[in-house]
CSV table of C-alpha atoms in Angstrom, one decimal:
chain,number,residue,atom,x,y,z
C,1,MET,CA,-13.8,-17.6,22.7
C,2,PRO,CA,-11.0,-14.6,21.7
C,3,PHE,CA,-11.1,-11.4,23.1
C,4,ILE,CA,-10.4,-8.4,20.5
C,5,ARG,CA,-9.6,-4.9,21.4
C,6,VAL,CA,-8.6,-2.1,18.7
C,7,ALA,CA,-5.9,0.7,20.1
C,8,VAL,CA,-5.4,4.5,18.5
C,9,LEU,CA,-2.4,5.6,18.4
C,10,VAL,CA,-1.4,9.0,17.4
C,11,PHE,CA,2.2,10.1,16.3
C,12,ASP,CA,3.3,13.4,16.5
C,13,LYS,CA,6.7,13.9,15.1
C,14,GLY,CA,6.8,10.3,12.9
C,15,TYR,CA,8.6,6.8,13.7
C,16,HIS,CA,11.9,5.8,12.2
C,17,VAL,CA,11.7,2.1,11.6
C,18,GLY,CA,12.9,-0.2,8.8
C,19,TRP,CA,16.3,-1.2,7.4
C,20,ARG,CA,18.5,0.6,4.9
C,21,GLU,CA,15.4,2.8,4.4
C,22,PRO,CA,12.4,4.0,7.0
C,23,LYS,CA,9.4,1.9,6.1
C,24,ARG,CA,5.4,3.7,6.2
C,25,ILE,CA,3.6,0.2,8.0
C,26,VAL,CA,5.2,-1.1,10.9
C,27,ASP,CA,4.7,-4.2,11.3
C,28,HIS,CA,3.4,-6.5,14.3
C,29,THR,CA,6.6,-8.0,14.6
C,30,THR,CA,8.4,-4.5,16.3
C,31,ILE,CA,4.9,-3.9,17.9
C,32,LEU,CA,5.0,-7.3,19.9
C,33,ARG,CA,9.4,-7.1,20.6
C,34,ALA,CA,8.3,-3.6,21.8
C,35,LEU,CA,5.6,-4.8,24.4
C,36,ILE,CA,8.0,-7.8,25.1
C,37,TYR,CA,10.8,-5.0,26.0
C,38,THR,CA,8.6,-2.9,28.0
C,39,ALA,CA,7.1,-6.3,29.9
C,40,TYR,CA,10.8,-6.7,30.9
C,41,LEU,CA,11.8,-3.0,31.8
C,42,THR,CA,9.0,-2.9,34.3
C,43,GLY,CA,8.8,-6.3,36.0
C,44,SER,CA,6.2,-7.7,33.8
C,45,GLU,CA,7.6,-11.0,33.0
C,46,ARG,CA,4.1,-12.5,33.1
C,47,CYS,CA,3.1,-10.2,30.1
C,48,ALA,CA,6.3,-11.4,28.7
C,49,GLU,CA,5.5,-14.5,28.8
C,50,LEU,CA,2.1,-14.6,27.6
C,51,VAL,CA,3.3,-12.9,24.5
C,52,THR,CA,6.1,-15.4,23.6
C,53,ARG,CA,3.8,-17.8,24.3
C,54,GLY,CA,1.4,-17.3,21.5
C,55,GLU,CA,-1.0,-16.3,23.9
C,56,LEU,CA,-1.6,-12.1,22.1
C,57,GLU,CA,-2.1,-12.1,18.3
C,58,ALA,CA,-1.4,-8.5,17.2
C,59,SER,CA,-1.8,-5.8,14.0
C,60,ALA,CA,0.6,-3.7,12.2
C,61,LEU,CA,0.1,0.1,12.2
C,62,LEU,CA,-2.7,0.9,10.1
C,63,PRO,CA,-3.7,4.0,9.1
C,64,THR,CA,-7.7,5.3,9.5
C,65,THR,CA,-9.9,8.0,8.2
C,66,THR,CA,-12.1,10.2,10.6
C,67,VAL,CA,-16.2,10.6,9.5
C,68,GLY,CA,-17.1,12.7,11.3
C,69,LYS,CA,-16.6,11.4,15.3
C,70,GLU,CA,-15.5,7.9,14.3
C,71,LEU,CA,-12.8,6.3,13.1
C,72,ARG,CA,-13.5,4.2,9.5
C,73,LEU,CA,-10.1,1.4,9.2
C,74,LEU,CA,-8.7,1.1,6.1
C,75,ALA,CA,-5.8,-2.1,5.6
C,76,PRO,CA,-3.6,-2.7,2.7
C,77,PHE,CA,-5.3,-3.9,-0.7
C,78,PRO,CA,-4.9,-7.5,-0.7
C,79,LYS,CA,-2.3,-9.2,-2.9
C,80,ILE,CA,-4.0,-10.9,-5.6
C,81,PRO,CA,-3.4,-11.2,-9.4
C,82,CYS,CA,-3.1,-8.0,-10.9
C,83,LEU,CA,-3.3,-6.9,-14.6
C,84,GLY,CA,-2.0,-3.6,-15.1
C,85,LYS,CA,-0.2,-1.4,-13.0
C,86,ALA,CA,0.2,-3.4,-9.7
C,87,ALA,CA,2.3,-1.2,-8.2
C,88,ARG,CA,-0.8,1.4,-8.0
C,89,ILE,CA,-3.0,-1.2,-6.7
C,90,ARG,CA,-1.4,-2.4,-4.5
C,91,GLY,CA,-0.2,0.6,-2.7
C,92,SER,CA,-4.0,1.2,-2.3
C,93,PHE,CA,-5.5,0.8,1.1
C,94,ILE,CA,-9.0,-0.4,1.6
C,95,THR,CA,-12.3,0.1,4.6
C,96,LEU,CA,-12.6,-3.7,6.8
C,97,SER,CA,-15.9,-3.7,5.1
C,98,THR,CA,-14.9,-3.8,1.4
C,99,LEU,CA,-12.2,-6.2,2.5
C,100,LYS,CA,-14.7,-8.9,3.6
C,101,GLN,CA,-16.8,-8.4,0.5
C,102,VAL,CA,-13.4,-9.1,-1.6
C,103,MET,CA,-12.3,-11.9,0.6
C,104,ASP,CA,-16.0,-13.9,-0.2
C,105,SER,CA,-15.7,-13.1,-3.8
C,106,VAL,CA,-12.0,-14.3,-4.3
C,107,THR,CA,-13.6,-17.5,-1.8
C,108,LYS,CA,-16.6,-17.7,-4.7
C,109,CYS,CA,-14.3,-17.3,-7.7
C,110,VAL,CA,-11.8,-20.0,-6.9
C,111,SER,CA,-14.6,-22.6,-5.3
C,112,ALA,CA,-15.9,-22.0,-9.2
C,113,LYS,CA,-12.4,-23.4,-10.2
C,114,GLY,CA,-11.3,-20.2,-11.1
C,115,VAL,CA,-8.1,-17.7,-10.3
C,116,PRO,CA,-9.3,-14.1,-8.7
C,117,ILE,CA,-8.0,-10.6,-11.1
C,118,VAL,CA,-7.7,-7.7,-9.7
C,119,GLN,CA,-7.3,-4.3,-12.6
C,120,GLU,CA,-7.9,-1.0,-13.3
C,121,VAL,CA,-10.8,-0.3,-15.5
C,122,GLN,CA,-10.3,3.8,-14.9
C,123,ILE,CA,-8.6,5.8,-13.0
C,124,ASP,CA,-10.9,5.7,-10.2
C,125,ARG,CA,-12.2,2.3,-10.6
C,126,ILE,CA,-11.0,-1.0,-9.6
C,127,ALA,CA,-12.8,-4.7,-11.0
C,128,ILE,CA,-12.4,-7.4,-9.2
C,129,ASN,CA,-13.4,-10.2,-11.9
C,130,CYS,CA,-13.2,-14.1,-11.8
C,131,THR,CA,-11.4,-16.3,-14.4
C,132,SER,CA,-14.9,-18.1,-14.2
C,133,SER,CA,-17.8,-16.9,-15.7
C,134,ALA,CA,-19.6,-18.6,-12.7
C,135,VAL,CA,-18.9,-16.1,-10.5
C,136,GLU,CA,-20.3,-12.2,-10.5
C,137,LEU,CA,-18.1,-9.0,-11.3
C,138,LEU,CA,-17.2,-6.9,-8.3
C,139,GLU,CA,-16.5,-3.2,-9.0
C,140,LEU,CA,-14.7,-1.0,-6.8
C,141,LYS,CA,-14.2,2.6,-6.3
C,142,ARG,CA,-10.8,4.9,-5.7
C,143,VAL,CA,-10.7,7.8,-3.8
C,144,LYS,CA,-7.2,9.1,-3.3
C,145,GLY,CA,-6.1,5.7,-2.6
C,146,VAL,CA,-8.9,4.5,-0.6
C,147,ALA,CA,-10.2,1.3,-2.3
C,148,CYS,CA,-14.6,0.9,-1.1
C,149,VAL,CA,-18.0,0.0,-2.6
C,150,ASP,CA,-20.2,3.4,-4.1
C,151,GLU,CA,-22.3,3.6,-1.6
C,152,GLU,CA,-19.2,3.4,1.2
C,153,CYS,CA,-17.2,5.7,-0.7
C,154,SER,CA,-19.8,8.6,-0.7
C,155,LYS,CA,-19.3,8.8,2.5
C,156,ILE,CA,-16.3,8.8,3.3
C,157,ALA,CA,-14.8,10.3,0.6
C,158,PRO,CA,-14.4,14.0,1.5
C,159,HIS,CA,-12.2,12.9,4.9
C,160,ILE,CA,-10.0,11.0,3.1
C,161,PRO,CA,-6.6,13.1,3.0
C,162,GLU,CA,-4.5,13.6,-0.1
C,163,GLU,CA,-2.0,10.9,1.6
C,164,LEU,CA,-2.3,8.8,4.6
C,165,PHE,CA,1.6,9.3,4.6
C,166,THR,CA,4.6,11.0,4.6
C,167,PHE,CA,8.7,10.4,4.3
C,168,VAL,CA,10.2,13.4,6.7
C,169,THR,CA,14.0,14.4,6.9
C,170,GLU,CA,15.9,15.4,9.7
C,171,TYR,CA,19.2,17.0,9.7
C,172,ARG,CA,21.7,16.4,12.7
C,173,ASN,CA,25.7,17.1,13.1
C,174,ARG,CA,28.3,15.4,15.3
C,175,ILE,CA,31.8,16.8,15.7
C,176,ASP,CA,34.4,15.1,13.6
C,177,ARG,CA,37.0,14.1,17.1
C,178,LEU,CA,40.1,14.7,14.1
C,179,SER,CA,39.1,17.9,12.2
C,180,GLY,CA,37.0,19.6,15.4
C,181,SER,CA,34.6,20.6,12.5
C,182,ALA,CA,30.9,19.8,12.6
C,183,ASP,CA,29.7,17.1,10.0
C,184,VAL,CA,25.9,17.1,8.6
C,185,TYR,CA,24.1,13.5,8.5
C,186,GLU,CA,20.4,13.2,7.7
C,187,VAL,CA,17.6,10.7,9.5
C,188,TYR,CA,14.5,9.5,7.6
C,189,GLY,CA,11.4,8.7,9.5
C,190,ALA,CA,7.8,8.0,8.1
C,191,LYS,CA,4.9,10.4,9.3
C,192,PRO,CA,1.2,9.3,9.1
C,193,PHE,CA,-1.5,12.0,8.3
C,194,THR,CA,-3.8,10.4,10.2
C,195,PRO,CA,-4.8,8.3,13.6
C,196,LEU,CA,-3.4,4.4,13.3
C,197,TRP,CA,-4.8,1.6,14.7
C,198,LEU,CA,-3.4,-1.4,16.5
C,199,ALA,CA,-5.9,-4.9,17.1
C,200,PHE,CA,-5.1,-7.3,19.6
C,201,ARG,CA,-6.1,-10.6,20.3
C,202,GLY,CA,-6.2,-13.2,22.4
C,203,SER,CA,-7.2,-14.2,25.6
C,204,GLU,CA,-8.8,-11.5,28.3
C,205,GLU,CA,-5.9,-11.8,30.4
C,206,ALA,CA,-3.1,-11.3,27.4
C,207,ILE,CA,-5.3,-8.6,26.1
C,208,LYS,CA,-5.4,-6.5,29.4
C,209,CYS,CA,-1.5,-7.3,29.9
C,210,SER,CA,-1.2,-6.0,26.2
C,211,LEU,CA,-3.2,-2.5,26.7
C,212,ASN,CA,-1.5,-1.9,29.6
C,213,LEU,CA,1.9,-1.8,28.1
C,214,LEU,CA,1.1,0.1,25.1
C,215,GLU,CA,0.7,2.7,27.9
C,216,ALA,CA,4.1,2.7,29.3
C,217,LEU,CA,5.4,2.1,25.6
C,218,GLN,CA,4.0,5.4,24.3
C,219,LYS,CA,6.3,6.9,26.8
C,220,PHE,CA,9.3,5.3,25.1
C,221,GLY,CA,8.4,5.1,21.7
C,222,ILE,CA,8.5,2.1,19.1
C,223,GLY,CA,11.6,1.9,16.4
C,224,GLY,CA,14.5,3.8,16.9
C,225,LEU,CA,16.0,6.9,17.4
C,226,ARG,CA,13.8,7.4,20.1
C,227,SER,CA,16.2,9.4,22.1
C,228,ARG,CA,15.7,12.4,19.3
C,229,GLY,CA,11.6,11.7,19.7
C,230,TRP,CA,11.1,9.5,17.4
C,231,GLY,CA,8.6,6.6,17.3
C,232,ARG,CA,7.0,8.7,21.0
C,233,PHE,CA,2.6,8.1,20.4
C,234,ARG,CA,-0.5,9.3,22.9
C,235,LEU,CA,-3.2,6.2,23.0
C,236,GLU,CA,-6.4,8.5,22.0
C,237,LEU,CA,-8.6,6.4,24.3
C,238,GLY,CA,-11.9,8.4,23.3
C,239,LEU,CA,-12.6,7.8,19.9
C,240,ALA,CA,-15.6,5.9,18.5
C,241,ILE,CA,-14.7,3.0,15.4
C,242,ARG,CA,-17.2,2.2,13.2
C,243,SER,CA,-19.1,-0.1,14.2
C,244,GLU,CA,-18.9,-2.3,10.9
C,245,ASP,CA,-15.4,-2.2,11.4
C,246,LEU,CA,-15.5,-3.3,14.9
C,247,GLU,CA,-18.1,-6.4,13.8
C,248,VAL,CA,-14.9,-7.8,11.0
C,249,LEU,CA,-12.5,-8.1,13.6
C,250,THR,CA,-15.3,-9.8,15.8
C,251,ARG,CA,-16.5,-12.2,13.7
C,252,PHE,CA,-14.0,-12.8,10.6
C,253,SER,CA,-11.1,-12.4,12.9
C,254,GLY,CA,-8.8,-15.7,13.6
C,255,TRP,CA,-7.4,-18.7,11.5
C,256,VAL,CA,-9.4,-20.8,9.9
C,257,GLN,CA,-9.3,-23.4,7.1
C,258,GLY,CA,-9.5,-21.5,4.1
C,259,TYR,CA,-8.8,-18.0,2.8
C,260,ASN,CA,-7.2,-15.9,5.3
C,261,TYR,CA,-6.2,-12.1,4.7
C,262,THR,CA,-3.2,-11.3,7.0
C,263,LEU,CA,-2.9,-7.9,8.8
C,264,GLY,CA,1.4,-9.1,9.8
C,265,PHE,CA,3.4,-10.9,8.2
C,266,MET,CA,3.4,-14.6,8.3
C,267,THR,CA,6.3,-17.4,7.7
C,268,PRO,CA,5.3,-20.1,5.5
C,269,GLY,CA,5.0,-23.7,6.5
C,270,LYS,CA,3.2,-26.9,5.6
C,271,TRP,CA,0.3,-25.7,7.2
C,272,MET,CA,-0.8,-23.2,3.9
C,273,ASP,CA,-1.3,-24.5,0.1
C,274,PRO,CA,1.2,-22.2,-1.7
C,275,ALA,CA,-0.9,-22.5,-5.0
C,276,GLY,CA,-3.4,-21.6,-3.9
C,277,SER,CA,-2.1,-18.5,-2.1
C,278,TYR,CA,-1.5,-14.7,-3.1
C,279,ALA,CA,0.7,-12.9,-1.2
C,280,THR,CA,4.3,-10.9,-2.3
C,281,ARG,CA,7.6,-11.2,-0.4
C,282,GLU,CA,9.1,-9.4,2.4
C,283,VAL,CA,12.7,-9.7,4.2
C,284,VAL,CA,12.9,-9.3,7.8
C,285,MET,CA,16.7,-7.8,8.2
C,286,GLY,CA,19.1,-5.6,10.1
C,287,ARG,CA,20.0,-4.3,13.4
C,288,SER,CA,17.4,-4.0,16.3
C,289,GLY,CA,17.6,-3.8,20.0
C,290,PRO,CA,19.2,-0.6,22.6
C,291,SER,CA,22.2,0.8,21.3
C,292,ILE,CA,24.5,-0.6,24.4
C,293,ASN,CA,23.0,-3.7,23.3
C,294,GLU,CA,22.0,-3.8,19.9
C,295,TYR,CA,21.6,-7.5,18.3
C,296,ARG,CA,21.1,-9.3,14.7
C,297,LEU,CA,18.0,-9.9,13.3
C,298,PRO,CA,18.6,-13.5,10.9
C,299,LEU,CA,17.9,-13.1,7.2
C,300,VAL,CA,13.7,-14.3,7.3
C,301,TYR,CA,12.1,-14.6,3.9
C,302,VAL,CA,8.0,-13.9,5.0
C,303,MET,CA,4.8,-13.1,3.5
C,304,ASP,CA,3.7,-9.6,3.1
C,305,ILE,CA,1.0,-7.5,5.1
C,306,GLY,CA,-1.9,-7.5,2.7
C,307,SER,CA,-1.2,-11.5,1.6
C,308,VAL,CA,-4.3,-13.6,0.8
C,309,VAL,CA,-3.1,-17.2,1.9
C,310,TYR,CA,-5.4,-20.5,1.7
C,311,ALA,CA,-4.6,-22.3,4.9
C,312,LYS,CA,-4.9,-26.4,5.1
C,313,ASP,CA,-4.3,-26.2,8.6
C,314,ILE,CA,-4.4,-23.8,11.4
C,315,PRO,CA,-0.9,-22.9,12.0
C,316,LYS,CA,0.9,-22.2,15.2
C,317,PRO,CA,2.8,-18.7,16.2
C,318,HIS,CA,5.9,-18.7,15.3
C,319,ALA,CA,8.7,-17.7,17.5
C,320,LEU,CA,12.2,-17.0,16.5
C,321,HIS,CA,14.6,-17.1,19.6
C,322,ILE,CA,17.8,-14.8,18.7
C,323,ASP,CA,21.2,-13.7,20.3
C,324,ASP,CA,21.1,-17.1,22.4
C,325,GLY,CA,17.8,-16.6,23.2
C,326,ARG,CA,18.4,-12.7,24.5
C,327,ALA,CA,15.7,-11.9,22.0
C,328,VAL,CA,12.4,-13.5,20.4
C,329,LEU,CA,11.0,-12.4,17.3
C,330,MET,CA,7.1,-13.4,17.1
C,331,PHE,CA,5.1,-14.0,14.1
C,332,ASN,CA,2.1,-14.3,15.1
C,333,PRO,CA,-0.8,-11.5,12.8
C,334,VAL,CA,-4.8,-10.7,13.5
C,335,VAL,CA,-6.2,-12.4,10.4
C,336,ILE,CA,-10.0,-11.9,8.7
C,337,HIS,CA,-10.8,-15.3,6.9
C,338,ALA,CA,-13.6,-14.9,4.5
């Protein structure tokens, strides 16, 4: 049985991840590439081999909210069809325990030959309906961009920040070699207002390797502009995580035949049913690697974080070897099934 561990990361300055514009959510592909890079940097080739063989699943870096002495784990709202302002609904987050209820509702709806539909009933209410009358309506409350059931919302509402992320700007200058004058430019990045959670799933050896590499990675940082202090974080090992959230990850993580919610990018394939899946498209592109050894990423169309995918078969990890094998891009996300 695979093991699962959750790490909590705190960024003081923020991070610069993304091509052309910064991204709020750091995907698991970035995390896995950073772990592989750190493994070779520290002489841990065995750990790099475990990751590239697909023995380690990872989630994206996602926000939390602190309730007392415990953390509640949040995830992007599922990409099911919307009536009304889709951007506002899909820009929301959801607690893991509520997400499990939504996934169960989607499965019941499709089993009844219906289509799940989410709509904004009021400014603070979201309803998940089904075109089949055999399935009951699931109504959620939304507090400051976080969706949850009423009883849960009453407990966490006072602890949810007004914003989970913000974009920050830093001004830098360089000397023009011809004129000798200062050339001022801006650097953009994302800064979370809460600790971020990261889930690892795999064998005991792979989990142990990933946590050891993560400890080293907190000194190096994630993303670009690391020499300027961006992307560095610290691991918070003493924070407790709500038992209901850990139970969802422990009992309902891993691919199954049926509906799966992705906590990271995933490439489509023959293993999935496109007609029964609900996903939005994201593009992986740009440049990566250290400044002395950059490489170009291939143009890859993927299903975004929060996609609800119907799997006909269990997919295998997808590895893309880049730049004549000098780098690898791994698609191996943690998923939550209905």
